[in-house]
């Protein structure tokens, strides 16, 4: 039997366009997100995670018209995060056709809303986004607002807290490594993954399939997510939506036979 951990492209949207950032900064416009979704359909990806990083997302809420377009084109399960301010926002996202919502700021600022979403739609439908970055002294802290506002100086305690809140899984994003393609910090991934019972999705730093394997094997993550790896090609980073073949994932040990 082939064991297939989830390999999840993470797509960033800003003001309706597909973008890519480095360390959550300087978004580069890449094109139409709908085209990217269509290509990932053809590639047979496991799941897509769509995150809106528009500056006004919390004042205007999710771009439901764009989300409807994405859901109408996508053949795979979808997760969405960005600008979710109310239970009605979450209801609309699920009604459109998304299977999961990704909560970040809400977990720190409106725990009651998070609990309501979990109660109504179930733990399996809610992902806790935990953004971490290193301090000058080498330890990690948890941030919201694209890595600007600190909410906890202990990622392990924060991960345990959101697990106890009832979320179904954790998206652990490394701000320092996001978009840098310099590999995952498997040590912090492993510490978080070993601390909780729910699945952890490692994100931040992937350059190639070998990096995905290391996040799973050394980091003990249950799934992996990447952005740059799936939207750029080659050392000069030409824009090309891509995804490894099943053969490549088997060769590097991401997929395994048991």
mmCIF file of C-alpha atoms in Angstrom:
data_model
loop_
_atom_site.group_PDB
_atom_site.id
_atom_site.type_symbol
_atom_site.label_atom_id
_atom_site.label_comp_id
_atom_site.label_asym_id
_atom_site.label_seq_id
_atom_site.Cartn_x
_atom_site.Cartn_y
_atom_site.Cartn_z
ATOM 1 C CA UNK A 1 0.000 0.000 0.000
ATOM 2 C CA UNK A 2 1.296 3.461 -0.922
ATOM 3 C CA UNK A 3 1.313 5.928 1.992
ATOM 4 C CA UNK A 4 0.761 9.444 0.638
ATOM 5 C CA UNK A 5 1.277 12.305 3.119
ATOM 6 C CA UNK A 6 -0.464 15.440 1.895
ATOM 7 C CA UNK A 7 1.660 17.798 -0.208
ATOM 8 C CA UNK A 8 -0.192 21.121 -0.273
ATOM 9 C CA UNK A 9 0.545 24.105 -2.495
ATOM 10 C CA UNK A 10 -0.012 27.303 -0.553
ATOM 11 C CA UNK A 11 -1.240 30.142 -2.765
ATOM 12 C CA UNK A 12 -1.187 33.771 -1.658
ATOM 13 C CA UNK A 13 -3.665 36.236 -3.102
ATOM 14 C CA UNK A 14 -3.569 39.998 -2.810
ATOM 15 C CA UNK A 15 -6.209 42.290 -4.285
ATOM 16 C CA UNK A 16 -7.426 39.460 -6.505
ATOM 17 C CA UNK A 17 -4.029 38.505 -7.924
ATOM 18 C CA UNK A 18 -1.702 35.595 -7.245
ATOM 19 C CA UNK A 19 1.440 36.776 -5.435
ATOM 20 C CA UNK A 20 4.501 35.371 -3.706
ATOM 21 C CA UNK A 21 6.340 36.885 -0.766
ATOM 22 C CA UNK A 22 9.667 36.486 1.005
ATOM 23 C CA UNK A 23 9.472 36.439 4.796
ATOM 24 C CA UNK A 24 5.888 37.722 4.444
ATOM 25 C CA UNK A 25 7.171 40.871 2.675
ATOM 26 C CA UNK A 26 7.425 42.375 -0.826
ATOM 27 C CA UNK A 27 4.706 40.439 -2.667
ATOM 28 C CA UNK A 28 5.551 39.732 -6.314
ATOM 29 C CA UNK A 29 2.618 39.559 -8.711
ATOM 30 C CA UNK A 30 2.510 36.209 -10.528
ATOM 31 C CA UNK A 31 -0.759 36.297 -12.432
ATOM 32 C CA UNK A 32 -4.323 35.030 -12.221
ATOM 33 C CA UNK A 33 -4.969 32.593 -9.345
ATOM 34 C CA UNK A 34 -7.662 30.840 -11.391
ATOM 35 C CA UNK A 35 -5.059 29.765 -13.951
ATOM 36 C CA UNK A 36 -2.915 28.358 -11.166
ATOM 37 C CA UNK A 37 -5.875 26.374 -9.815
ATOM 38 C CA UNK A 38 -6.546 24.922 -13.265
ATOM 39 C CA UNK A 39 -2.935 23.772 -13.602
ATOM 40 C CA UNK A 40 -2.956 22.198 -10.145
ATOM 41 C CA UNK A 41 -6.120 20.366 -11.180
ATOM 42 C CA UNK A 42 -4.187 18.816 -14.053
ATOM 43 C CA UNK A 43 -1.309 17.932 -11.734
ATOM 44 C CA UNK A 44 -3.645 16.079 -9.361
ATOM 45 C CA UNK A 45 -2.609 17.860 -6.161
ATOM 46 C CA UNK A 46 -3.927 16.637 -2.812
ATOM 47 C CA UNK A 47 -5.250 19.936 -1.483
ATOM 48 C CA UNK A 48 -4.882 23.693 -1.949
ATOM 49 C CA UNK A 49 -4.519 26.312 0.752
ATOM 50 C CA UNK A 50 -5.524 29.825 -0.299
ATOM 51 C CA UNK A 51 -4.444 32.738 1.905
ATOM 52 C CA UNK A 52 -5.509 36.337 1.290
ATOM 53 C CA UNK A 53 -2.810 38.777 2.414
ATOM 54 C CA UNK A 54 -4.463 41.971 1.130
ATOM 55 C CA UNK A 55 -3.874 44.890 3.492
ATOM 56 C CA UNK A 56 -7.602 45.621 3.810
ATOM 57 C CA UNK A 57 -8.711 42.014 4.350
ATOM 58 C CA UNK A 58 -9.838 42.554 7.935
ATOM 59 C CA UNK A 59 -11.804 45.690 7.111
ATOM 60 C CA UNK A 60 -13.551 44.327 3.992
ATOM 61 C CA UNK A 61 -13.573 40.603 4.812
ATOM 62 C CA UNK A 62 -12.932 37.719 2.384
ATOM 63 C CA UNK A 63 -13.251 38.295 -1.369
ATOM 64 C CA UNK A 64 -16.215 35.966 -1.796
ATOM 65 C CA UNK A 65 -16.572 36.497 -5.544
ATOM 66 C CA UNK A 66 -12.987 35.375 -6.119
ATOM 67 C CA UNK A 67 -13.439 32.452 -3.743
ATOM 68 C CA UNK A 68 -16.520 31.369 -5.692
ATOM 69 C CA UNK A 69 -14.473 31.380 -8.900
ATOM 70 C CA UNK A 70 -11.725 29.348 -7.287
ATOM 71 C CA UNK A 71 -14.154 26.808 -5.816
ATOM 72 C CA UNK A 72 -15.953 26.410 -9.152
ATOM 73 C CA UNK A 73 -12.674 25.515 -10.879
ATOM 74 C CA UNK A 74 -10.970 23.395 -8.206
ATOM 75 C CA UNK A 75 -11.210 19.597 -8.256
ATOM 76 C CA UNK A 76 -9.378 19.161 -4.934
ATOM 77 C CA UNK A 77 -10.207 20.039 -1.297
ATOM 78 C CA UNK A 78 -9.709 23.712 -0.486
ATOM 79 C CA UNK A 79 -8.725 25.615 2.640
ATOM 80 C CA UNK A 80 -8.999 29.385 2.997
ATOM 81 C CA UNK A 81 -7.635 31.959 5.417
ATOM 82 C CA UNK A 82 -7.609 35.740 5.527
ATOM 83 C CA UNK A 83 -9.988 38.382 6.833
ATOM 84 C CA UNK A 84 -12.436 36.014 8.542
ATOM 85 C CA UNK A 85 -14.206 38.275 11.040
ATOM 86 C CA UNK A 86 -17.478 36.553 11.889
ATOM 87 C CA UNK A 87 -19.402 33.311 11.926
ATOM 88 C CA UNK A 88 -21.238 34.513 8.824
ATOM 89 C CA UNK A 89 -17.928 34.875 6.992
ATOM 90 C CA UNK A 90 -17.079 31.262 7.829
ATOM 91 C CA UNK A 91 -20.550 30.076 6.800
ATOM 92 C CA UNK A 92 -20.206 31.755 3.399
ATOM 93 C CA UNK A 93 -16.786 30.205 2.819
ATOM 94 C CA UNK A 94 -18.097 26.718 3.534
ATOM 95 C CA UNK A 95 -21.239 27.359 1.493
ATOM 96 C CA UNK A 96 -19.093 28.361 -1.492
ATOM 97 C CA UNK A 97 -17.395 24.967 -1.379
ATOM 98 C CA UNK A 98 -14.297 25.262 0.782
ATOM 99 C CA UNK A 99 -13.714 22.333 3.144
ATOM 100 C CA UNK A 100 -11.605 24.179 5.729
ATOM 101 C CA UNK A 101 -10.989 27.635 7.133
ATOM 102 C CA UNK A 102 -7.587 28.770 8.363
ATOM 103 C CA UNK A 103 -7.645 30.901 11.503
ATOM 104 C CA UNK A 104 -4.747 33.008 12.735
ATOM 105 C CA UNK A 105 -5.610 36.430 14.150
ATOM 106 C CA UNK A 106 -8.981 35.141 15.371
ATOM 107 C CA UNK A 107 -7.275 32.635 17.668
ATOM 108 C CA UNK A 108 -5.481 35.452 19.470
ATOM 109 C CA UNK A 109 -8.175 38.143 19.419
ATOM 110 C CA UNK A 110 -11.555 36.390 19.371
ATOM 111 C CA UNK A 111 -11.358 32.953 20.928
ATOM 112 C CA UNK A 112 -15.149 32.802 21.239
ATOM 113 C CA UNK A 113 -15.565 33.138 17.475
ATOM 114 C CA UNK A 114 -13.055 30.359 16.925
ATOM 115 C CA UNK A 115 -14.984 28.122 19.318
ATOM 116 C CA UNK A 116 -18.266 28.905 17.519
ATOM 117 C CA UNK A 117 -16.800 27.982 14.132
ATOM 118 C CA UNK A 118 -15.389 24.738 15.545
ATOM 119 C CA UNK A 119 -18.672 23.880 17.267
ATOM 120 C CA UNK A 120 -20.743 24.481 14.149
ATOM 121 C CA UNK A 121 -18.491 22.937 11.496
ATOM 122 C CA UNK A 122 -16.313 20.510 13.460
ATOM 123 C CA UNK A 123 -12.629 20.323 14.326
ATOM 124 C CA UNK A 124 -11.759 18.739 10.986
ATOM 125 C CA UNK A 125 -12.869 21.930 9.235
ATOM 126 C CA UNK A 126 -10.613 24.338 11.130
ATOM 127 C CA UNK A 127 -6.855 24.830 10.741
ATOM 128 C CA UNK A 128 -4.879 26.904 13.228
ATOM 129 C CA UNK A 129 -2.263 28.973 11.428
ATOM 130 C CA UNK A 130 0.764 29.435 13.678
ATOM 131 C CA UNK A 131 3.365 31.843 12.305
ATOM 132 C CA UNK A 132 6.714 31.606 14.074
ATOM 133 C CA UNK A 133 9.953 33.547 13.815
ATOM 134 C CA UNK A 134 13.244 33.549 15.677
ATOM 135 C CA UNK A 135 14.255 36.151 18.228
ATOM 136 C CA UNK A 136 17.744 37.622 18.542
ATOM 137 C CA UNK A 137 18.431 35.047 21.238
ATOM 138 C CA UNK A 138 17.577 32.067 19.052
ATOM 139 C CA UNK A 139 14.217 31.097 20.493
ATOM 140 C CA UNK A 140 10.976 31.120 18.506
ATOM 141 C CA UNK A 141 7.880 33.227 19.185
ATOM 142 C CA UNK A 142 4.379 33.201 17.653
ATOM 143 C CA UNK A 143 3.124 36.153 15.595
ATOM 144 C CA UNK A 144 -0.014 37.354 13.844
ATOM 145 C CA UNK A 145 -0.592 40.093 11.246
ATOM 146 C CA UNK A 146 1.963 38.729 8.764
ATOM 147 C CA UNK A 147 4.663 38.357 11.379
ATOM 148 C CA UNK A 148 4.249 41.793 12.962
ATOM 149 C CA UNK A 149 2.403 41.240 16.262
ATOM 150 C CA UNK A 150 3.672 38.811 18.867
ATOM 151 C CA UNK A 151 1.051 36.705 20.664
ATOM 152 C CA UNK A 152 3.171 34.136 22.479
ATOM 153 C CA UNK A 153 6.825 33.631 23.332
ATOM 154 C CA UNK A 154 6.349 29.874 23.468
ATOM 155 C CA UNK A 155 5.244 28.082 20.275
ATOM 156 C CA UNK A 156 4.785 24.780 22.090
ATOM 157 C CA UNK A 157 2.402 26.291 24.631
ATOM 158 C CA UNK A 158 0.516 28.109 21.874
ATOM 159 C CA UNK A 159 0.207 24.923 19.822
ATOM 160 C CA UNK A 160 -1.148 23.109 22.880
ATOM 161 C CA UNK A 161 -3.588 25.931 23.554
ATOM 162 C CA UNK A 162 -5.096 25.903 20.054
ATOM 163 C CA UNK A 163 -5.290 22.108 20.175
ATOM 164 C CA UNK A 164 -7.260 22.337 23.413
ATOM 165 C CA UNK A 165 -9.488 24.941 21.760
ATOM 166 C CA UNK A 166 -10.541 22.224 19.340
ATOM 167 C CA UNK A 167 -8.873 22.932 15.991
ATOM 168 C CA UNK A 168 -8.306 19.938 13.741
ATOM 169 C CA UNK A 169 -4.759 20.640 12.591
ATOM 170 C CA UNK A 170 -1.957 23.188 12.699
ATOM 171 C CA UNK A 171 -0.317 25.003 9.800
ATOM 172 C CA UNK A 172 3.120 25.842 11.180
ATOM 173 C CA UNK A 173 4.672 28.609 9.057
ATOM 174 C CA UNK A 174 8.244 29.793 9.559
ATOM 175 C CA UNK A 175 8.303 33.529 8.774
ATOM 176 C CA UNK A 176 12.105 33.714 8.498
ATOM 177 C CA UNK A 177 12.212 30.930 5.911
ATOM 178 C CA UNK A 178 9.042 31.739 3.970
ATOM 179 C CA UNK A 179 9.908 32.205 0.298
ATOM 180 C CA UNK A 180 13.644 31.812 0.938
ATOM 181 C CA UNK A 181 13.887 28.178 -0.242
ATOM 182 C CA UNK A 182 16.665 27.444 2.252
ATOM 183 C CA UNK A 183 15.080 24.335 3.774
ATOM 184 C CA UNK A 184 12.783 23.700 6.716
ATOM 185 C CA UNK A 185 13.851 24.145 10.326
ATOM 186 C CA UNK A 186 13.050 20.543 11.144
ATOM 187 C CA UNK A 187 13.990 20.937 14.818
ATOM 188 C CA UNK A 188 11.176 23.370 15.678
ATOM 189 C CA UNK A 189 8.746 21.455 13.465
ATOM 190 C CA UNK A 190 9.527 18.261 15.371
ATOM 191 C CA UNK A 191 9.123 19.969 18.754
ATOM 192 C CA UNK A 192 5.671 21.278 17.838
ATOM 193 C CA UNK A 193 4.576 18.050 16.138
ATOM 194 C CA UNK A 194 5.657 15.981 19.148
ATOM 195 C CA UNK A 195 3.871 18.351 21.544
ATOM 196 C CA UNK A 196 0.388 17.914 20.077
ATOM 197 C CA UNK A 197 -1.835 15.020 19.012
ATOM 198 C CA UNK A 198 -3.388 16.757 16.001
ATOM 199 C CA UNK A 199 -1.724 16.831 12.549
ATOM 200 C CA UNK A 200 0.920 19.466 11.854
ATOM 201 C CA UNK A 201 1.499 20.862 8.353
ATOM 202 C CA UNK A 202 5.063 22.165 7.932
ATOM 203 C CA UNK A 203 5.462 25.331 5.865
ATOM 204 C CA UNK A 204 8.341 27.669 5.098
ATOM 205 C CA UNK A 205 11.598 26.943 3.283
ATOM 206 C CA UNK A 206 10.957 24.159 0.777
ATOM 207 C CA UNK A 207 13.108 24.241 -2.347
ATOM 208 C CA UNK A 208 12.769 20.678 -3.602
ATOM 209 C CA UNK A 209 11.204 17.291 -2.935
ATOM 210 C CA UNK A 210 14.073 16.324 -0.615
ATOM 211 C CA UNK A 211 13.104 19.210 1.679
ATOM 212 C CA UNK A 212 9.546 17.868 1.825
ATOM 213 C CA UNK A 213 10.898 14.476 2.843
ATOM 214 C CA UNK A 214 13.026 16.001 5.624
ATOM 215 C CA UNK A 215 10.054 17.914 7.062
ATOM 216 C CA UNK A 216 8.119 14.656 7.255
ATOM 217 C CA UNK A 217 10.948 12.382 8.369
ATOM 218 C CA UNK A 218 13.034 14.605 10.653
ATOM 219 C CA UNK A 219 10.327 17.118 11.499
ATOM 220 C CA UNK A 220 7.654 14.494 12.250
ATOM 221 C CA UNK A 221 5.103 16.616 10.379
ATOM 222 C CA UNK A 222 1.977 14.937 9.038
ATOM 223 C CA UNK A 223 1.844 17.024 5.852
ATOM 224 C CA UNK A 224 3.905 19.643 4.025
ATOM 225 C CA UNK A 225 3.028 22.903 2.333
ATOM 226 C CA UNK A 226 5.081 25.080 0.012
ATOM 227 C CA UNK A 227 4.669 28.148 -2.148
ATOM 228 C CA UNK A 228 7.803 29.168 -4.059
ATOM 229 C CA UNK A 229 8.625 25.574 -4.948
ATOM 230 C CA UNK A 230 5.334 25.269 -6.829
ATOM 231 C CA UNK A 231 5.213 28.664 -8.574
ATOM 232 C CA UNK A 232 8.862 29.205 -9.588
ATOM 233 C CA UNK A 233 11.220 27.165 -11.720
ATOM 234 C CA UNK A 234 15.020 27.110 -11.840
ATOM 235 C CA UNK A 235 17.672 29.240 -10.165
ATOM 236 C CA UNK A 236 16.445 32.365 -11.942
ATOM 237 C CA UNK A 237 12.964 31.742 -10.569
ATOM 238 C CA UNK A 238 10.970 31.910 -13.748
ATOM 239 C CA UNK A 239 7.244 31.834 -13.060
ATOM 240 C CA UNK A 240 5.954 28.328 -13.718
ATOM 241 C CA UNK A 241 3.148 26.561 -11.875
ATOM 242 C CA UNK A 242 4.455 23.056 -11.219
ATOM 243 C CA UNK A 243 4.099 20.034 -8.965
ATOM 244 C CA UNK A 244 6.261 16.908 -8.559
ATOM 245 C CA UNK A 245 5.114 13.668 -10.125
ATOM 246 C CA UNK A 246 4.154 10.657 -8.057
ATOM 247 C CA UNK A 247 7.365 8.982 -9.231
ATOM 248 C CA UNK A 248 9.471 11.892 -7.929
ATOM 249 C CA UNK A 249 7.696 11.834 -4.580
ATOM 250 C CA UNK A 250 8.254 8.083 -4.265
ATOM 251 C CA UNK A 251 11.915 8.360 -5.284
ATOM 252 C CA UNK A 252 12.676 10.898 -2.527
ATOM 253 C CA UNK A 253 10.701 8.984 0.096
ATOM 254 C CA UNK A 254 7.828 11.445 0.517
ATOM 255 C CA UNK A 255 5.460 8.665 -0.582
ATOM 256 C CA UNK A 256 6.256 5.242 0.823
ATOM 257 C CA UNK A 257 5.089 1.685 0.318
ATOM 258 C CA UNK A 258 4.101 -0.298 3.402
#
